[in-house]
Amino acid sequence: TNLTHEFLGRTFTSPLMNAAGVHCESISELRELQQSAAGTLITKTATLQPRQGNQSPRYADLPFGSLNAMGLPNFGLDYYLDFVSTQPANGRQLFLSVTGFSTAETLELLHKISASDFQGITELNLSCPNVEGHPQLAYDFAATKQLLQQVFNFFDKPLGIKLPPYFDLAHFDQMATIINQFPIAYVNCINSIGNGLFIDPQTDTVVTRPKTGFGGIGGAYVKPTALANVWAFHQRLESRIAIIGTGGVRTGRDVYELLLCGASMVQVGTQLHQEGVDVFARLETELQEILTAKKIDQLTDMIGQLQTL
Ligand code: RRO
């Protein structure tokens, strides 16, 4: 089976890519992604100014995933905007992730992207869990709607939003109602499950320094939540709005399941961190084996085709 696939009117050789934040902070990491079997890449969420992020240790591998309290370390918008804009076709196939600490900062970031030559896809991160004093915006429905109103007053390049996980069907209803009111290109479900805690059984201590040990949970722990969020939004969003599925991918089977729930691209975070960029070739082989066994010719034939009882 050929994994070549359309997303937002662009053709990708694979639906797989990195999750923002993993293996995408420096140019050398981004180059490694470009040379891998990934279909495309997304850059580390950028703020207007470069940031060092939180104190170390700020990442831990756990028995079933990861915990991070990175705190948005990044080289600033100009660094990533320069990288994507100097790729072929002004980065038309690439994703640029951004977030502001205020409405004004978010609008300034997006104005800069608007004015640039960048022809790719912008992802607005509304769900960073790790900066003290800055709540995950997309848990505040009114604030999210207000921000999107201001964004779409001027921004007309393709824009997706990165959402935190929701856990209540009423919240899916409320957020989908807001999203359907805007020319949003896609939603990306999910960011890490915010503010989990892990205790080291050897030392009886937390495993990361910032925020007394709280951090975003990724990896196998979050897969059922990721599947549920993709499936919930697939049922509620207008069909013009695509979905990227992110959370707990370790095998081709995990990719297949996110596609079944309605994702048309799939991102890999914790497993990419643990395995390196070779993960993409492995996942593609595993996915192809599943599709061949099931006699599925193209991805579009199975996306969102999860059966209910
Ligand atoms: O940098 C981080 O701490 C971070 C971000 Br911006 C995010 O969106 N999700 C996450 O798990 N960590």
mmCIF file of C-alpha atoms and ligand atoms in Angstrom:
data_model
loop_
_atom_site.group_PDB
_atom_site.id
_atom_site.type_symbol
_atom_site.label_atom_id
_atom_site.label_comp_id
_atom_site.label_asym_id
_atom_site.label_seq_id
_atom_site.Cartn_x
_atom_site.Cartn_y
_atom_site.Cartn_z
ATOM 1 C CA THR A 1 0.000 0.000 0.000
ATOM 2 C CA ASN A 2 1.194 3.450 -0.925
ATOM 3 C CA LEU A 3 1.158 5.829 2.067
ATOM 4 C CA THR A 4 1.100 8.930 -0.165
ATOM 5 C CA HIS A 5 -1.579 11.134 1.197
ATOM 6 C CA GLU A 6 -3.293 14.514 0.780
ATOM 7 C CA PHE A 7 -3.625 16.946 3.674
ATOM 8 C CA LEU A 8 -4.891 20.529 3.220
ATOM 9 C CA GLY A 9 -4.507 20.146 -0.529
ATOM 10 C CA ARG A 10 -0.826 19.185 -0.269
ATOM 11 C CA THR A 11 0.649 15.782 -1.014
ATOM 12 C CA PHE A 12 2.755 14.007 1.602
ATOM 13 C CA THR A 13 4.668 10.754 1.116
ATOM 14 C CA SER A 14 3.541 9.567 4.565
ATOM 15 C CA PRO A 15 0.962 10.688 7.158
ATOM 16 C CA LEU A 16 3.642 10.529 9.876
ATOM 17 C CA MET A 17 5.531 13.441 11.381
ATOM 18 C CA ASN A 18 7.033 14.517 14.705
ATOM 19 C CA ALA A 19 4.928 16.015 17.476
ATOM 20 C CA ALA A 20 5.826 19.637 18.182
ATOM 21 C CA GLY A 21 8.475 19.861 20.881
ATOM 22 C CA VAL A 22 10.175 16.554 20.116
ATOM 23 C CA HIS A 23 13.373 16.544 18.045
ATOM 24 C CA CYS A 24 12.614 19.935 16.502
ATOM 25 C CA GLU A 25 14.198 22.675 18.611
ATOM 26 C CA SER A 26 17.488 23.121 16.727
ATOM 27 C CA ILE A 27 18.244 23.313 13.011
ATOM 28 C CA SER A 28 20.327 20.123 13.276
ATOM 29 C CA GLU A 29 17.357 18.212 14.732
ATOM 30 C CA LEU A 30 15.069 19.626 12.045
ATOM 31 C CA ARG A 31 17.532 18.508 9.353
ATOM 32 C CA GLU A 32 17.527 14.982 10.779
ATOM 33 C CA LEU A 33 13.741 14.949 10.538
ATOM 34 C CA GLN A 34 13.967 16.142 6.941
ATOM 35 C CA GLN A 35 16.308 13.284 6.113
ATOM 36 C CA SER A 36 14.102 10.701 7.838
ATOM 37 C CA ALA A 37 11.127 8.794 6.436
ATOM 38 C CA ALA A 38 8.697 11.265 8.077
ATOM 39 C CA GLY A 39 6.183 12.793 5.650
ATOM 40 C CA THR A 40 6.908 16.277 6.983
ATOM 41 C CA LEU A 41 7.883 18.045 10.210
ATOM 42 C CA ILE A 42 6.743 20.668 12.697
ATOM 43 C CA THR A 43 9.055 23.065 14.516
ATOM 44 C CA LYS A 44 9.241 23.497 18.320
ATOM 45 C CA THR A 45 6.562 25.901 19.503
ATOM 46 C CA ALA A 46 8.084 29.359 19.126
ATOM 47 C CA THR A 47 7.505 32.473 21.169
ATOM 48 C CA LEU A 48 8.374 35.993 20.021
ATOM 49 C CA GLN A 49 11.581 36.029 22.088
ATOM 50 C CA PRO A 50 13.986 33.111 22.584
ATOM 51 C CA ARG A 51 13.505 31.301 25.904
ATOM 52 C CA GLN A 52 15.706 28.984 27.948
ATOM 53 C CA GLY A 53 12.724 27.210 29.487
ATOM 54 C CA ASN A 54 12.507 25.663 32.954
ATOM 55 C CA GLN A 55 15.319 24.309 35.110
ATOM 56 C CA SER A 56 16.613 20.762 34.605
ATOM 57 C CA PRO A 57 15.840 17.967 35.122
ATOM 58 C CA ARG A 58 12.728 18.790 33.118
ATOM 59 C CA TYR A 59 12.090 15.548 31.173
ATOM 60 C CA ALA A 60 11.791 11.951 32.357
ATOM 61 C CA ASP A 61 11.147 8.673 30.572
ATOM 62 C CA LEU A 62 8.615 6.634 32.547
ATOM 63 C CA PRO A 63 7.626 2.947 32.443
ATOM 64 C CA PHE A 64 4.744 3.685 30.041
ATOM 65 C CA GLY A 65 5.670 7.037 28.514
ATOM 66 C CA SER A 66 7.160 10.345 29.542
ATOM 67 C CA LEU A 67 6.736 13.370 31.779
ATOM 68 C CA ASN A 68 7.932 16.806 30.702
ATOM 69 C CA ALA A 69 8.086 20.240 32.270
ATOM 70 C CA MET A 70 10.199 21.864 29.562
ATOM 71 C CA GLY A 71 8.657 25.327 29.880
ATOM 72 C CA LEU A 72 8.785 26.269 26.217
ATOM 73 C CA PRO A 73 12.522 26.466 25.550
ATOM 74 C CA ASN A 74 12.932 27.728 21.975
ATOM 75 C CA PHE A 75 15.114 29.959 19.797
ATOM 76 C CA GLY A 76 12.347 32.464 19.045
ATOM 77 C CA LEU A 77 10.054 32.926 16.054
ATOM 78 C CA ASP A 78 12.674 34.440 13.723
ATOM 79 C CA TYR A 79 14.886 31.328 13.993
ATOM 80 C CA TYR A 80 12.121 28.933 12.917
ATOM 81 C CA LEU A 81 10.516 31.304 10.425
ATOM 82 C CA ASP A 82 13.890 31.723 8.737
ATOM 83 C CA PHE A 83 14.376 27.928 8.622
ATOM 84 C CA VAL A 84 10.985 27.127 7.098
ATOM 85 C CA SER A 85 11.006 30.074 4.696
ATOM 86 C CA THR A 86 14.370 29.095 3.226
ATOM 87 C CA GLN A 87 13.259 25.536 2.400
ATOM 88 C CA PRO A 88 12.043 24.699 -1.145
ATOM 89 C CA ALA A 89 8.758 26.448 -2.063
ATOM 90 C CA ASN A 90 9.098 28.531 1.106
ATOM 91 C CA GLY A 91 8.380 25.558 3.326
ATOM 92 C CA ARG A 92 5.026 24.863 1.713
ATOM 93 C CA GLN A 93 5.009 21.311 3.120
ATOM 94 C CA LEU A 94 6.223 22.250 6.611
ATOM 95 C CA PHE A 95 4.474 23.128 9.863
ATOM 96 C CA LEU A 96 5.446 26.046 12.094
ATOM 97 C CA SER A 97 4.219 25.944 15.722
ATOM 98 C CA VAL A 98 3.758 29.166 17.713
ATOM 99 C CA THR A 99 2.234 30.456 20.930
ATOM 100 C CA GLY A 100 1.985 33.799 22.684
ATOM 101 C CA PHE A 101 1.858 34.568 26.397
ATOM 102 C CA SER A 102 -0.860 37.129 25.739
ATOM 103 C CA THR A 103 -3.360 37.918 23.020
ATOM 104 C CA ALA A 104 -1.110 40.754 21.876
ATOM 105 C CA GLU A 105 1.907 38.452 21.571
ATOM 106 C CA THR A 106 -0.046 35.800 19.670
ATOM 107 C CA LEU A 107 -1.347 38.405 17.241
ATOM 108 C CA GLU A 108 2.143 39.814 16.762
ATOM 109 C CA LEU A 109 3.532 36.336 16.003
ATOM 110 C CA LEU A 110 0.797 35.721 13.461
ATOM 111 C CA HIS A 111 1.229 39.153 11.872
ATOM 112 C CA LYS A 112 4.917 38.345 11.337
ATOM 113 C CA ILE A 113 4.050 34.997 9.750
ATOM 114 C CA SER A 114 1.415 36.698 7.631
ATOM 115 C CA ALA A 115 3.924 39.233 6.334
ATOM 116 C CA SER A 116 6.593 36.600 5.653
ATOM 117 C CA ASP A 117 7.140 34.455 2.548
ATOM 118 C CA PHE A 118 6.260 31.285 4.492
ATOM 119 C CA GLN A 119 3.822 29.227 2.437
ATOM 120 C CA GLY A 120 3.459 26.308 4.852
ATOM 121 C CA ILE A 121 1.039 25.537 7.642
ATOM 122 C CA THR A 122 0.908 27.372 10.975
ATOM 123 C CA GLU A 123 -0.086 25.561 14.169
ATOM 124 C CA LEU A 124 -1.242 27.737 17.059
ATOM 125 C CA ASN A 125 -0.470 25.934 20.324
ATOM 126 C CA LEU A 126 -3.362 26.623 22.715
ATOM 127 C CA SER A 127 -2.334 23.988 25.222
ATOM 128 C CA CYS A 128 1.158 24.381 26.681
ATOM 129 C CA PRO A 129 0.860 22.960 30.216
ATOM 130 C CA ASN A 130 4.236 23.866 31.647
ATOM 131 C CA VAL A 131 4.709 27.611 32.048
ATOM 132 C CA GLU A 132 3.852 28.765 35.553
ATOM 133 C CA GLY A 133 1.220 31.472 35.659
ATOM 134 C CA HIS A 134 0.020 30.661 32.125
ATOM 135 C CA PRO A 135 -2.959 28.309 32.088
ATOM 136 C CA GLN A 136 -3.666 26.121 29.074
ATOM 137 C CA LEU A 137 -5.719 28.557 27.004
ATOM 138 C CA ALA A 138 -8.009 26.016 25.362
ATOM 139 C CA TYR A 139 -9.444 25.040 28.766
ATOM 140 C CA ASP A 140 -10.936 28.569 28.821
ATOM 141 C CA PHE A 141 -13.636 28.417 26.133
ATOM 142 C CA ALA A 142 -14.547 32.121 26.162
ATOM 143 C CA ALA A 143 -10.919 33.226 25.953
ATOM 144 C CA THR A 144 -10.266 30.778 23.103
ATOM 145 C CA LYS A 145 -13.209 32.109 21.117
ATOM 146 C CA GLN A 146 -12.136 35.720 21.669
ATOM 147 C CA LEU A 147 -8.591 34.975 20.545
ATOM 148 C CA LEU A 148 -9.742 33.153 17.405
ATOM 149 C CA GLN A 149 -12.023 36.068 16.505
ATOM 150 C CA GLN A 150 -9.052 38.420 16.571
ATOM 151 C CA VAL A 151 -6.778 35.985 14.728
ATOM 152 C CA PHE A 152 -9.158 35.465 11.821
ATOM 153 C CA ASN A 153 -9.711 39.208 11.443
ATOM 154 C CA PHE A 154 -6.504 39.195 9.427
ATOM 155 C CA PHE A 155 -4.784 35.797 9.247
ATOM 156 C CA ASP A 156 -5.469 34.016 5.966
ATOM 157 C CA LYS A 157 -2.712 31.418 5.655
ATOM 158 C CA PRO A 158 -3.639 27.832 6.648
ATOM 159 C CA LEU A 159 -3.904 27.647 10.435
ATOM 160 C CA GLY A 160 -4.451 24.696 12.760
ATOM 161 C CA ILE A 161 -4.791 24.628 16.530
ATOM 162 C CA LYS A 162 -3.185 22.285 19.056
ATOM 163 C CA LEU A 163 -5.656 21.283 21.729
ATOM 164 C CA PRO A 164 -5.249 19.857 25.199
ATOM 165 C CA PRO A 165 -7.122 16.648 25.993
ATOM 166 C CA TYR A 166 -10.736 16.986 27.089
ATOM 167 C CA PHE A 167 -12.445 14.456 29.315
ATOM 168 C CA ASP A 168 -16.115 15.396 29.246
ATOM 169 C CA LEU A 169 -18.502 15.116 26.313
ATOM 170 C CA ALA A 170 -19.942 18.536 27.158
ATOM 171 C CA HIS A 171 -16.480 20.031 26.673
ATOM 172 C CA PHE A 172 -16.140 18.399 23.247
ATOM 173 C CA ASP A 173 -19.512 19.920 22.347
ATOM 174 C CA GLN A 174 -18.521 23.389 23.524
ATOM 175 C CA MET A 175 -15.095 23.431 21.860
ATOM 176 C CA ALA A 176 -16.384 21.979 18.585
ATOM 177 C CA THR A 177 -19.115 24.616 18.444
ATOM 178 C CA ILE A 178 -16.464 27.324 18.727
ATOM 179 C CA ILE A 179 -14.096 25.746 16.188
ATOM 180 C CA ASN A 180 -16.868 25.299 13.609
ATOM 181 C CA GLN A 181 -17.388 29.088 13.615
ATOM 182 C CA PHE A 182 -13.912 29.778 12.200
ATOM 183 C CA PRO A 183 -11.923 29.023 9.016
ATOM 184 C CA ILE A 184 -9.640 26.680 10.962
ATOM 185 C CA ALA A 185 -7.763 24.240 8.694
ATOM 186 C CA TYR A 186 -7.286 21.496 11.282
ATOM 187 C CA VAL A 187 -7.254 20.613 14.956
ATOM 188 C CA ASN A 188 -4.437 18.609 16.509
ATOM 189 C CA CYS A 189 -5.503 16.285 19.365
ATOM 190 C CA ILE A 190 -3.832 15.935 21.845
ATOM 191 C CA ASN A 191 -1.111 17.822 23.652
ATOM 192 C CA SER A 192 0.278 16.045 26.709
ATOM 193 C CA ILE A 193 -2.084 15.337 29.609
ATOM 194 C CA GLY A 194 -1.134 18.262 31.803
ATOM 195 C CA ASN A 195 0.243 18.147 35.303
ATOM 196 C CA GLY A 196 0.687 14.482 36.014
ATOM 197 C CA LEU A 197 3.073 13.285 38.718
ATOM 198 C CA PHE A 198 5.521 10.374 38.879
ATOM 199 C CA ILE A 199 7.393 9.197 41.970
ATOM 200 C CA ASP A 200 10.779 7.506 41.608
ATOM 201 C CA PRO A 201 10.493 4.220 43.546
ATOM 202 C CA GLN A 202 14.234 4.246 44.356
ATOM 203 C CA THR A 203 14.345 7.707 45.881
ATOM 204 C CA ASP A 204 10.709 8.456 46.762
ATOM 205 C CA THR A 205 11.147 11.835 45.014
ATOM 206 C CA VAL A 206 9.559 13.505 42.055
ATOM 207 C CA VAL A 207 11.474 13.080 38.762
ATOM 208 C CA THR A 208 11.580 16.644 37.439
ATOM 209 C CA ARG A 209 12.574 19.896 39.145
ATOM 210 C CA PRO A 210 10.114 22.580 37.925
ATOM 211 C CA LYS A 211 6.674 23.031 39.472
ATOM 212 C CA THR A 212 7.377 20.611 42.380
ATOM 213 C CA GLY A 213 7.348 17.680 39.973
ATOM 214 C CA PHE A 214 4.178 18.232 37.931
ATOM 215 C CA GLY A 215 4.526 17.705 34.196
ATOM 216 C CA GLY A 216 2.757 16.823 30.957
ATOM 217 C CA ILE A 217 2.261 13.090 30.415
ATOM 218 C CA GLY A 218 2.915 11.508 27.011
ATOM 219 C CA GLY A 219 3.369 8.037 25.561
ATOM 220 C CA ALA A 220 1.353 4.876 26.102
ATOM 221 C CA TYR A 221 -0.389 6.372 29.165
ATOM 222 C CA VAL A 222 -2.254 8.837 26.930
ATOM 223 C CA LYS A 223 -3.242 6.705 23.933
ATOM 224 C CA PRO A 224 -6.866 6.009 24.964
ATOM 225 C CA THR A 225 -7.344 9.727 25.652
ATOM 226 C CA ALA A 226 -5.840 10.646 22.272
ATOM 227 C CA LEU A 227 -8.074 8.178 20.421
ATOM 228 C CA ALA A 228 -11.130 9.495 22.260
ATOM 229 C CA ASN A 229 -10.335 13.130 21.483
ATOM 230 C CA VAL A 230 -9.786 12.453 17.773
ATOM 231 C CA TRP A 231 -12.993 10.396 17.590
ATOM 232 C CA ALA A 232 -15.005 12.989 19.521
ATOM 233 C CA PHE A 233 -13.901 15.847 17.258
ATOM 234 C CA HIS A 234 -14.350 13.732 14.132
ATOM 235 C CA GLN A 235 -18.011 13.417 15.072
ATOM 236 C CA ARG A 236 -18.479 17.105 15.851
ATOM 237 C CA LEU A 237 -16.364 19.147 13.409
ATOM 238 C CA GLU A 238 -17.483 20.170 9.956
ATOM 239 C CA SER A 239 -15.845 17.977 7.313
ATOM 240 C CA ARG A 240 -13.799 20.931 5.958
ATOM 241 C CA ILE A 241 -11.783 20.792 9.221
ATOM 242 C CA ALA A 242 -9.076 18.105 9.254
ATOM 243 C CA ILE A 243 -7.715 16.350 12.328
ATOM 244 C CA ILE A 244 -4.160 15.478 13.289
ATOM 245 C CA GLY A 245 -3.910 12.641 15.799
ATOM 246 C CA THR A 246 -1.165 12.759 18.421
ATOM 247 C CA GLY A 247 -0.663 10.677 21.547
ATOM 248 C CA GLY A 248 0.781 7.319 22.495
ATOM 249 C CA VAL A 249 1.950 6.096 19.084
ATOM 250 C CA ARG A 250 4.488 3.269 19.457
ATOM 251 C CA THR A 251 3.470 0.873 16.669
ATOM 252 C CA GLY A 252 1.898 0.862 13.224
ATOM 253 C CA ARG A 253 -1.245 -0.426 14.904
ATOM 254 C CA ASP A 254 -1.416 2.775 17.013
ATOM 255 C CA VAL A 255 -1.128 4.874 13.831
ATOM 256 C CA TYR A 256 -3.862 2.793 12.205
ATOM 257 C CA GLU A 257 -6.190 3.319 15.166
ATOM 258 C CA LEU A 258 -5.760 7.120 15.156
ATOM 259 C CA LEU A 259 -6.533 7.119 11.415
ATOM 260 C CA LEU A 260 -9.645 4.989 12.062
ATOM 261 C CA CYS A 261 -10.818 7.585 14.611
ATOM 262 C CA GLY A 262 -10.580 10.340 12.010
ATOM 263 C CA ALA A 263 -7.003 11.621 12.005
ATOM 264 C CA SER A 264 -5.543 12.340 8.580
ATOM 265 C CA MET A 265 -1.999 12.979 9.817
ATOM 266 C CA VAL A 266 -0.399 11.314 12.852
ATOM 267 C CA GLN A 267 2.340 12.752 15.050
ATOM 268 C CA VAL A 268 4.899 10.914 17.160
ATOM 269 C CA GLY A 269 6.315 12.422 20.362
ATOM 270 C CA THR A 270 7.565 10.246 23.221
ATOM 271 C CA GLN A 271 8.451 7.301 20.970
ATOM 272 C CA LEU A 272 10.449 9.609 18.670
ATOM 273 C CA HIS A 273 12.305 10.913 21.707
ATOM 274 C CA GLN A 274 13.090 7.385 22.855
ATOM 275 C CA GLU A 275 13.847 5.737 19.496
ATOM 276 C CA GLY A 276 15.159 8.557 17.313
ATOM 277 C CA VAL A 277 14.166 9.428 13.742
ATOM 278 C CA ASP A 278 14.376 5.800 12.561
ATOM 279 C CA VAL A 279 10.969 5.379 14.236
ATOM 280 C CA PHE A 280 9.282 6.745 11.099
ATOM 281 C CA ALA A 281 10.552 4.037 8.726
ATOM 282 C CA ARG A 282 9.576 1.344 11.245
ATOM 283 C CA LEU A 283 6.064 2.734 11.764
ATOM 284 C CA GLU A 284 5.527 3.061 8.016
ATOM 285 C CA THR A 285 6.528 -0.563 7.432
ATOM 286 C CA GLU A 286 4.220 -1.709 10.242
ATOM 287 C CA LEU A 287 1.329 0.407 8.960
ATOM 288 C CA GLN A 288 1.813 -0.859 5.406
ATOM 289 C CA GLU A 289 1.707 -4.462 6.624
ATOM 290 C CA ILE A 290 -1.614 -3.826 8.360
ATOM 291 C CA LEU A 291 -3.128 -2.063 5.334
ATOM 292 C CA THR A 292 -1.941 -4.780 2.950
ATOM 293 C CA ALA A 293 -3.374 -7.547 5.169
ATOM 294 C CA LYS A 294 -6.699 -5.691 5.265
ATOM 295 C CA LYS A 295 -6.624 -4.998 1.516
ATOM 296 C CA ILE A 296 -6.869 -1.229 2.019
ATOM 297 C CA ASP A 297 -5.528 0.560 -1.078
ATOM 298 C CA GLN A 298 -5.349 4.104 0.192
ATOM 299 C CA LEU A 299 -5.527 5.866 3.533
ATOM 300 C CA THR A 300 -8.587 7.915 2.600
ATOM 301 C CA ASP A 301 -10.612 4.690 2.419
ATOM 302 C CA MET A 302 -10.194 4.058 6.159
ATOM 303 C CA ILE A 303 -9.844 7.451 7.825
ATOM 304 C CA GLY A 304 -12.721 7.986 10.261
ATOM 305 C CA GLN A 305 -14.193 4.554 9.456
ATOM 306 C CA LEU A 306 -14.242 3.283 13.056
ATOM 307 C CA GLN A 307 -17.297 1.083 13.555
ATOM 308 C CA THR A 308 -19.561 1.415 16.588
ATOM 309 C CA LEU A 309 -21.650 -1.319 18.159
HETATM 310 O O1 RRO B 1 7.647 23.257 26.280
HETATM 311 C C1 RRO B 1 6.848 22.595 26.975
HETATM 312 O O2 RRO B 1 6.970 22.471 28.198
HETATM 313 C C2 RRO B 1 5.669 21.935 26.374
HETATM 314 C C3 RRO B 1 4.799 22.548 25.485
HETATM 315 BR BR1 RRO B 1 5.084 24.267 24.801
HETATM 316 C C4 RRO B 1 3.641 21.859 25.045
HETATM 317 O O3 RRO B 1 2.817 22.346 24.256
HETATM 318 N N1 RRO B 1 3.438 20.613 25.531
HETATM 319 C C5 RRO B 1 4.281 20.016 26.394
HETATM 320 O O4 RRO B 1 4.038 18.870 26.805
HETATM 321 N N2 RRO B 1 5.403 20.689 26.807
#
